[in-house]
mmCIF file of C-alpha atoms (C1' of nucleotides) in Angstrom:
data_model
loop_
_atom_site.group_PDB
_atom_site.id
_atom_site.type_symbol
_atom_site.label_atom_id
_atom_site.label_comp_id
_atom_site.label_asym_id
_atom_site.label_seq_id
_atom_site.Cartn_x
_atom_site.Cartn_y
_atom_site.Cartn_z
ATOM 1 C CA MET V 74 62.392 -83.754 100.395
ATOM 2 C CA ALA V 75 59.162 -85.491 101.140
ATOM 3 C CA ALA V 76 56.488 -83.456 102.830
ATOM 4 C CA ILE V 77 56.017 -84.226 106.483
ATOM 5 C CA LYS V 78 52.689 -85.554 107.495
ATOM 6 C CA PRO V 79 52.049 -83.796 110.772
ATOM 7 C CA SER V 80 49.486 -86.246 112.053
ATOM 8 C CA SER V 81 52.007 -89.086 112.167
ATOM 9 C CA THR V 82 52.444 -90.208 115.720
ATOM 10 C CA ILE V 83 56.131 -90.709 115.127
ATOM 11 C CA GLN V 84 56.323 -87.002 114.422
ATOM 12 C CA GLU V 85 54.515 -86.215 117.634
ATOM 13 C CA ASN V 86 56.955 -88.445 119.419
ATOM 14 C CA LYS V 87 59.806 -86.309 118.221
ATOM 15 C CA GLN V 88 58.485 -83.353 120.128
ATOM 16 C CA TYR V 89 57.515 -85.296 123.211
ATOM 17 C CA ALA V 90 60.646 -87.284 123.346
ATOM 18 C CA LEU V 91 63.204 -84.623 122.801
ATOM 19 C CA GLU V 92 61.937 -83.227 126.061
ATOM 20 C CA LEU V 93 61.191 -86.295 128.089
ATOM 21 C CA CYS V 94 62.643 -89.538 126.795
ATOM 22 C CA PRO V 95 66.391 -89.682 126.217
ATOM 23 C CA VAL V 96 66.173 -92.869 124.212
ATOM 24 C CA THR V 97 63.802 -91.296 121.731
ATOM 25 C CA TYR V 98 66.317 -88.521 121.306
ATOM 26 C CA VAL V 99 68.868 -91.132 120.293
ATOM 27 C CA MET V 100 66.443 -92.919 118.005
ATOM 28 C CA GLU V 101 65.934 -89.693 116.101
ATOM 29 C CA LYS V 102 69.577 -89.873 115.094
ATOM 30 C CA ILE V 103 70.417 -93.537 114.817
ATOM 31 C CA GLY V 104 67.040 -95.256 115.061
ATOM 32 C CA ASN V 105 67.410 -97.171 111.858
ATOM 33 C CA TYR V 106 68.625 -100.568 110.780
ATOM 34 C CA TRP V 107 71.767 -99.445 109.005
ATOM 35 C CA LYS V 108 73.042 -96.463 110.955
ATOM 36 C CA PRO V 109 74.479 -98.268 113.971
ATOM 37 C CA ILE V 110 76.069 -100.795 111.632
ATOM 38 C CA ILE V 111 77.697 -97.998 109.664
ATOM 39 C CA LEU V 112 78.866 -96.287 112.832
ATOM 40 C CA PHE V 113 80.331 -99.546 114.086
ATOM 41 C CA HIS V 114 82.554 -99.753 111.040
ATOM 42 C CA VAL V 115 83.377 -96.066 110.748
ATOM 43 C CA ALA V 116 84.458 -96.204 114.377
ATOM 44 C CA LYS V 117 87.417 -98.326 113.304
ATOM 45 C CA GLY V 118 89.120 -95.233 112.004
ATOM 46 C CA PRO V 119 88.987 -93.025 108.952
ATOM 47 C CA LEU V 120 87.622 -95.231 106.223
ATOM 48 C CA ARG V 121 87.170 -94.549 102.573
ATOM 49 C CA TYR V 122 83.722 -94.790 101.109
ATOM 50 C CA SER V 123 84.672 -97.907 99.211
ATOM 51 C CA GLU V 124 86.079 -99.500 102.336
ATOM 52 C CA ILE V 125 82.846 -98.969 104.197
ATOM 53 C CA LYS V 126 80.974 -100.426 101.276
ATOM 54 C CA ARG V 127 83.179 -103.495 101.325
ATOM 55 C CA ALA V 128 82.740 -103.856 105.062
ATOM 56 C CA ILE V 129 78.976 -103.985 104.614
ATOM 57 C CA PRO V 130 78.460 -105.958 101.407
ATOM 58 C CA ALA V 131 74.710 -106.144 101.760
ATOM 59 C CA ILE V 132 74.065 -102.400 101.807
ATOM 60 C CA THR V 133 73.342 -100.700 98.511
ATOM 61 C CA GLU V 134 75.360 -97.681 97.493
ATOM 62 C CA LYS V 135 72.312 -95.476 97.476
ATOM 63 C CA VAL V 136 71.399 -96.329 101.030
ATOM 64 C CA LEU V 137 74.974 -96.105 102.220
ATOM 65 C CA ILE V 138 75.651 -92.646 100.843
ATOM 66 C CA GLN V 139 72.228 -91.505 101.968
ATOM 67 C CA HIS V 140 72.949 -92.444 105.566
ATOM 68 C CA LEU V 141 76.484 -91.127 105.467
ATOM 69 C CA LYS V 142 75.101 -87.770 104.377
ATOM 70 C CA GLN V 143 72.523 -87.887 107.121
ATOM 71 C CA LEU V 144 75.064 -88.865 109.751
ATOM 72 C CA GLU V 145 77.265 -86.039 108.561
ATOM 73 C CA ALA V 146 74.362 -83.603 108.711
ATOM 74 C CA ASP V 147 73.633 -84.775 112.241
ATOM 75 C CA GLY V 148 77.218 -84.149 113.205
ATOM 76 C CA LEU V 149 78.076 -87.745 113.962
ATOM 77 C CA VAL V 150 80.589 -88.374 111.222
ATOM 78 C CA ILE V 151 83.093 -86.150 109.481
ATOM 79 C CA ARG V 152 83.716 -86.372 105.772
ATOM 80 C CA GLU V 153 87.046 -85.388 104.333
ATOM 81 C CA SER V 154 87.851 -85.321 100.658
ATOM 82 C CA LYS V 155 91.133 -84.799 98.869
ATOM 83 C CA PRO V 156 90.797 -83.050 95.526
ATOM 84 C CA VAL V 157 92.475 -85.766 93.541
ATOM 85 C CA VAL V 158 91.469 -88.072 90.736
ATOM 86 C CA PRO V 159 90.176 -90.626 91.327
ATOM 87 C CA PRO V 160 88.451 -89.062 94.342
ATOM 88 C CA HIS V 161 89.699 -89.835 97.808
ATOM 89 C CA VAL V 162 87.090 -89.440 100.549
ATOM 90 C CA THR V 163 87.301 -90.629 104.120
ATOM 91 C CA TYR V 164 84.773 -90.801 106.895
ATOM 92 C CA ARG V 165 85.425 -90.807 110.622
ATOM 93 C CA LEU V 166 83.518 -90.186 113.807
ATOM 94 C CA SER V 167 83.129 -86.696 115.187
ATOM 95 C CA ALA V 168 83.403 -86.023 118.908
ATOM 96 C CA SER V 169 79.678 -86.553 119.139
ATOM 97 C CA GLY V 170 79.944 -89.759 117.162
ATOM 98 C CA LYS V 171 82.718 -90.995 119.392
ATOM 99 C CA GLY V 172 80.376 -90.369 122.277
ATOM 100 C CA LEU V 173 78.423 -93.303 120.899
ATOM 101 C CA TYR V 174 81.309 -95.705 121.453
ATOM 102 C CA PRO V 175 79.766 -97.013 124.673
ATOM 103 C CA VAL V 176 76.503 -97.684 122.886
ATOM 104 C CA ILE V 177 78.159 -99.540 120.024
ATOM 105 C CA GLU V 178 80.445 -101.446 122.342
ATOM 106 C CA ALA V 179 77.597 -102.413 124.619
ATOM 107 C CA MET V 180 75.740 -103.703 121.578
ATOM 108 C CA ALA V 181 78.689 -105.769 120.421
ATOM 109 C CA ALA V 182 79.227 -107.133 123.906
ATOM 110 C CA TRP V 183 75.595 -108.114 124.214
ATOM 111 C CA ALA V 184 75.690 -109.871 120.860
ATOM 112 C CA PHE V 185 78.571 -112.064 121.975
ATOM 113 C CA GLU V 186 76.977 -112.903 125.300
ATOM 114 C CA GLU V 187 73.693 -113.651 123.625
ATOM 115 C CA ARG V 188 75.240 -115.858 120.976
ATOM 116 C CA ALA V 189 77.227 -117.672 123.609
ATOM 117 C CA GLY V 190 73.931 -118.460 125.283
ATOM 118 C CA ARG V 191 75.020 -116.735 128.444
ATOM 119 C CA PHE V 192 71.535 -115.314 129.046
ATOM 120 C CA ALA V 193 69.751 -118.612 128.473
ATOM 121 C CA MET H 900 52.842 -113.339 108.198
ATOM 122 C CA ALA H 901 54.102 -111.600 105.112
ATOM 123 C CA ALA H 902 56.212 -113.628 102.737
ATOM 124 C CA ILE H 903 59.884 -112.799 102.790
ATOM 125 C CA LYS H 904 61.471 -111.550 99.644
ATOM 126 C CA PRO H 905 64.815 -113.310 99.538
ATOM 127 C CA SER H 906 66.472 -110.871 97.180
ATOM 128 C CA SER H 907 66.294 -108.072 99.703
ATOM 129 C CA THR H 908 69.791 -107.072 100.724
ATOM 130 C CA ILE H 909 68.645 -106.598 104.272
ATOM 131 C CA GLN H 910 67.768 -110.287 104.262
ATOM 132 C CA GLU H 911 71.194 -111.183 102.967
ATOM 133 C CA ASN H 912 72.671 -109.076 105.682
ATOM 134 C CA LYS H 913 71.005 -111.233 108.266
ATOM 135 C CA GLN H 914 73.057 -114.221 107.211
ATOM 136 C CA TYR H 915 76.290 -112.320 106.777
ATOM 137 C CA ALA H 916 75.963 -110.383 109.925
ATOM 138 C CA LEU H 917 74.946 -113.025 112.332
ATOM 139 C CA GLU H 918 78.325 -114.509 111.616
ATOM 140 C CA LEU H 919 80.508 -111.490 111.278
ATOM 141 C CA CYS H 920 79.040 -108.241 112.566
ATOM 142 C CA PRO H 921 77.856 -108.159 116.157
ATOM 143 C CA VAL H 922 75.983 -104.912 115.686
ATOM 144 C CA THR H 923 73.907 -106.380 112.898
ATOM 145 C CA TYR H 924 72.996 -109.179 115.244
ATOM 146 C CA VAL H 925 71.633 -106.599 117.642
ATOM 147 C CA MET H 926 69.805 -104.706 114.917
ATOM 148 C CA GLU H 927 67.956 -107.870 114.012
ATOM 149 C CA LYS H 928 66.356 -107.751 117.423
ATOM 150 C CA ILE H 929 66.027 -104.082 118.302
ATOM 151 C CA GLY H 930 66.848 -102.290 115.058
ATOM 152 C CA ASN H 931 63.651 -100.346 114.937
ATOM 153 C CA TYR H 932 62.456 -96.946 116.032
ATOM 154 C CA TRP H 933 60.163 -98.075 118.819
ATOM 155 C CA LYS H 934 61.832 -101.130 120.320
ATOM 156 C CA PRO H 935 64.596 -99.441 122.283
ATOM 157 C CA ILE H 936 62.076 -96.893 123.512
ATOM 158 C CA ILE H 937 59.812 -99.678 124.730
ATOM 159 C CA LEU H 938 62.711 -101.481 126.363
ATOM 160 C CA PHE H 939 63.773 -98.283 128.091
ATOM 161 C CA HIS H 940 60.405 -98.061 129.790
ATOM 162 C CA VAL H 941 59.916 -101.760 130.458
ATOM 163 C CA ALA H 942 63.327 -101.738 132.127
ATOM 164 C CA LYS H 943 61.831 -99.644 134.926
ATOM 165 C CA GLY H 944 60.212 -102.748 136.309
ATOM 166 C CA PRO H 945 57.182 -104.889 135.638
ATOM 167 C CA LEU H 946 54.767 -102.566 133.901
ATOM 168 C CA ARG H 947 51.223 -103.136 132.864
ATOM 169 C CA TYR H 948 50.341 -102.788 129.216
ATOM 170 C CA SER H 949 48.390 -99.632 129.917
ATOM 171 C CA GLU H 950 51.287 -98.163 131.857
ATOM 172 C CA ILE H 951 53.626 -98.671 128.948
ATOM 173 C CA LYS H 952 51.073 -97.111 126.661
ATOM 174 C CA ARG H 953 50.815 -94.090 128.914
ATOM 175 C CA ALA H 954 54.582 -93.820 129.106
ATOM 176 C CA ILE H 955 54.747 -93.585 125.311
ATOM 177 C CA PRO H 956 51.699 -91.529 124.351
ATOM 178 C CA ALA H 957 52.654 -91.263 120.702
ATOM 179 C CA ILE H 958 52.731 -94.981 119.987
ATOM 180 C CA THR H 959 49.571 -96.610 118.712
ATOM 181 C CA GLU H 960 48.174 -99.647 120.465
ATOM 182 C CA LYS H 961 48.621 -101.817 117.412
ATOM 183 C CA VAL H 962 52.279 -101.005 117.091
ATOM 184 C CA LEU H 963 52.891 -101.314 120.808
ATOM 185 C CA ILE H 964 51.360 -104.764 121.166
ATOM 186 C CA GLN H 965 52.992 -105.853 117.949
ATOM 187 C CA HIS H 966 56.444 -105.006 119.255
ATOM 188 C CA LEU H 967 55.756 -106.402 122.686
ATOM 189 C CA LYS H 968 54.856 -109.713 121.079
ATOM 190 C CA GLN H 969 57.977 -109.605 118.973
ATOM 191 C CA LEU H 970 60.177 -108.750 121.931
ATOM 192 C CA GLU H 971 58.596 -111.589 123.837
ATOM 193 C CA ALA H 972 59.156 -113.970 120.933
ATOM 194 C CA ASP H 973 62.778 -112.858 120.816
ATOM 195 C CA GLY H 974 63.121 -113.590 124.516
ATOM 196 C CA LEU H 975 63.798 -110.026 125.549
ATOM 197 C CA VAL H 976 60.693 -109.388 127.605
ATOM 198 C CA ILE H 977 58.523 -111.618 129.731
ATOM 199 C CA ARG H 978 54.767 -111.322 129.744
ATOM 200 C CA GLU H 979 52.775 -112.356 132.776
ATOM 201 C CA SER H 980 49.022 -112.319 132.966
ATOM 202 C CA LYS H 981 46.718 -112.837 135.908
ATOM 203 C CA PRO H 982 43.421 -114.460 134.980
ATOM 204 C CA VAL H 983 41.248 -111.718 136.413
ATOM 205 C CA VAL H 984 38.732 -109.300 135.061
ATOM 206 C CA PRO H 985 39.601 -106.722 133.976
ATOM 207 C CA PRO H 986 42.770 -108.355 132.651
ATOM 208 C CA HIS H 987 46.023 -107.756 134.452
ATOM 209 C CA VAL H 988 49.133 -108.187 132.319
ATOM 210 C CA THR H 989 52.640 -107.109 133.115
ATOM 211 C CA TYR H 990 55.797 -106.936 131.088
ATOM 212 C CA ARG H 991 59.360 -107.052 132.354
ATOM 213 C CA LEU H 992 62.803 -107.703 130.964
ATOM 214 C CA SER H 993 64.162 -111.224 130.713
ATOM 215 C CA ALA H 994 67.769 -111.997 131.587
ATOM 216 C CA SER H 995 68.617 -111.387 127.957
ATOM 217 C CA GLY H 996 66.670 -108.129 127.987
ATOM 218 C CA LYS H 997 68.455 -107.009 131.128
ATOM 219 C CA GLY H 998 71.660 -107.668 129.263
ATOM 220 C CA LEU H 999 70.690 -104.669 127.181
ATOM 221 C CA TYR H 1000 70.794 -102.330 130.180
ATOM 222 C CA PRO H 1001 74.256 -101.084 129.229
ATOM 223 C CA VAL H 1002 73.051 -100.294 125.731
ATOM 224 C CA ILE H 1003 69.999 -98.406 126.930
ATOM 225 C CA GLU H 1004 71.939 -96.596 129.621
ATOM 226 C CA ALA H 1005 74.678 -95.633 127.216
ATOM 227 C CA MET H 1006 72.021 -94.231 124.917
ATOM 228 C CA ALA H 1007 70.434 -92.203 127.675
ATOM 229 C CA ALA H 1008 73.806 -90.936 128.821
ATOM 230 C CA TRP H 1009 74.731 -89.889 125.316
ATOM 231 C CA ALA H 1010 71.444 -88.048 124.897
ATOM 232 C CA PHE H 1011 72.119 -85.949 127.976
ATOM 233 C CA GLU H 1012 75.675 -85.172 126.966
ATOM 234 C CA GLU H 1013 74.594 -84.301 123.463
ATOM 235 C CA ARG H 1014 71.771 -82.050 124.621
ATOM 236 C CA ALA H 1015 74.080 -80.353 127.052
ATOM 237 C CA GLY H 1016 76.280 -79.527 124.099
ATOM 238 C CA ARG H 1017 79.190 -81.359 125.636
ATOM 239 C CA PHE H 1018 80.338 -82.708 122.284
ATOM 240 C CA ALA H 1019 80.126 -79.362 120.494
ATOM 241 C "C1'" DA L 54 20.762 -100.386 130.884
ATOM 242 C "C1'" DC L 55 24.748 -98.129 129.820
ATOM 243 C "C1'" DA L 56 29.430 -96.494 130.137
ATOM 244 C "C1'" DA L 57 34.053 -97.458 131.642
ATOM 245 C "C1'" DG L 58 38.241 -100.020 132.078
ATOM 246 C "C1'" DT L 59 41.676 -103.629 130.438
ATOM 247 C "C1'" DA L 60 44.241 -105.933 126.983
ATOM 248 C "C1'" DC L 61 44.081 -106.843 123.117
ATOM 249 C "C1'" DT L 62 42.516 -108.139 117.563
ATOM 250 C "C1'" DT L 63 41.514 -107.349 112.829
ATOM 251 C "C1'" DA L 64 40.983 -105.165 108.400
ATOM 252 C "C1'" DC L 65 42.381 -101.744 105.524
ATOM 253 C "C1'" DC L 66 45.234 -97.811 103.848
ATOM 254 C "C1'" DC L 67 49.430 -94.915 103.329
ATOM 255 C "C1'" DT L 68 54.058 -93.498 103.470
ATOM 256 C "C1'" DA L 69 58.873 -93.588 104.359
ATOM 257 C "C1'" DA L 70 62.512 -96.341 103.560
ATOM 258 C "C1'" DA L 71 64.771 -99.565 100.898
ATOM 259 C "C1'" DG L 72 65.939 -101.742 96.394
ATOM 260 C "C1'" DT L 73 67.078 -101.639 91.180
ATOM 261 C "C1'" DA L 74 69.302 -99.790 87.523
ATOM 262 C "C1'" DT L 75 71.768 -96.636 85.145
ATOM 263 C "C1'" DG L 76 74.501 -92.425 84.623
ATOM 264 C "C1'" DT L 77 78.292 -88.773 85.783
ATOM 265 C "C1'" DA L 78 83.155 -86.547 86.185
ATOM 266 C "C1'" DT L 79 87.970 -86.935 85.952
ATOM 267 C "C1'" DT L 80 92.413 -88.843 84.922
ATOM 268 C "C1'" DA L 81 95.721 -92.628 84.270
ATOM 269 C "C1'" DT L 82 96.914 -96.558 81.710
ATOM 270 C "C1'" DG L 83 97.226 -100.025 78.097
ATOM 271 C "C1'" DC Z 1441 90.357 -94.898 72.183
ATOM 272 C "C1'" DA Z 1442 88.451 -97.598 75.422
ATOM 273 C "C1'" DT Z 1443 88.606 -99.173 80.002
ATOM 274 C "C1'" DA Z 1444 89.189 -98.882 84.913
ATOM 275 C "C1'" DA Z 1445 88.762 -96.723 89.292
ATOM 276 C "C1'" DT Z 1446 86.371 -93.665 92.813
ATOM 277 C "C1'" DA Z 1447 82.560 -91.432 94.866
ATOM 278 C "C1'" DC Z 1448 78.763 -90.397 94.171
ATOM 279 C "C1'" DA Z 1449 73.613 -88.903 91.715
ATOM 280 C "C1'" DT Z 1450 69.053 -89.734 89.980
ATOM 281 C "C1'" DA Z 1451 64.744 -91.815 88.407
ATOM 282 C "C1'" DC Z 1452 61.748 -95.323 89.231
ATOM 283 C "C1'" DT Z 1453 59.631 -99.383 91.712
ATOM 284 C "C1'" DT Z 1454 58.688 -102.200 95.706
ATOM 285 C "C1'" DT Z 1455 57.953 -103.427 100.444
ATOM 286 C "C1'" DA Z 1456 57.821 -103.314 105.306
ATOM 287 C "C1'" DG Z 1457 56.356 -100.774 108.759
ATOM 288 C "C1'" DG Z 1458 53.344 -97.624 110.584
ATOM 289 C "C1'" DG Z 1459 48.647 -95.297 111.080
ATOM 290 C "C1'" DT Z 1460 43.378 -95.327 111.407
ATOM 291 C "C1'" DA Z 1461 39.361 -97.068 112.917
ATOM 292 C "C1'" DA Z 1462 36.529 -100.193 114.696
ATOM 293 C "C1'" DG Z 1463 35.443 -104.334 117.390
ATOM 294 C "C1'" DT Z 1464 35.862 -108.153 121.299
ATOM 295 C "C1'" DA Z 1465 35.179 -110.124 126.144
ATOM 296 C "C1'" DC Z 1466 34.199 -109.714 130.677
ATOM 297 C "C1'" DT Z 1467 33.017 -107.337 134.900
ATOM 298 C "C1'" DT Z 1468 32.285 -103.314 137.994
ATOM 299 C "C1'" DG Z 1469 30.214 -99.054 138.952
ATOM 300 C "C1'" DT Z 1470 26.055 -95.514 138.316
#
DNA sequence: ACAAGTACTTACCCTAAAGTATGTATTATG
DNA sequence: CATAATACATACTTTAGGGTAAGTACTTGT
């Protein structure tokens, strides 16, 4: 665990925002390049770790597992493992994570509109 | 402009994702801690630079202007300046930026639900 | 004459996040 | 006995983004 530098303005923002700005609250949990992408795929149903990896070829295993752990810690995804060999682990959205459906869907919808040049 | 390191997997992802994953497409444009926060405020109507700054006390001026320029370059916000002294510059959402309303609103909605413990 | 206000710019430093590479446990299978 | 498969872990390096501090131009107010 890296020590937190208290003078960082992004740290200040955490305090401010949790009170006043709803979007900042969200960014604290999924304000990262990979997290929404991961959530988008995990939303498709319980997926095994390896399936998620295959769905996002460009992500490295370190970064993937790191974010999965974080998302789990933040209560957005649920990890389930069967005690078999080779290991069998699945990830799915929690109730809270499912609450992000509208966000993810709105993103996907915007991407299609944008690519179709419908805003131009 | 910093040179791009082509071996970065996040760079690879840009190619892959623009074709296949709509969420990645979105992350290319607003996949950053501050951008959605800025958009959330700019959505409230044409705002002066200083008003945006005041709305997000924790952000530094460098980072704010940097992202505003980027958002403008990506066609999400529109900058308008009146040639007066002191300068008068306003920022507002473009059609494309307004297309992100649902995303921003869904985020805000989720934040309230989450804080209210409605997913717990 | 000096500070204040606006919307920036620029140079430099630092850190958090990402990337690279390799290793681990367990069992089945050839 | 070595290899494959799964789901990670860990040490180390690199980079992009963020933070700090100072400066610019032009005018109004004191």
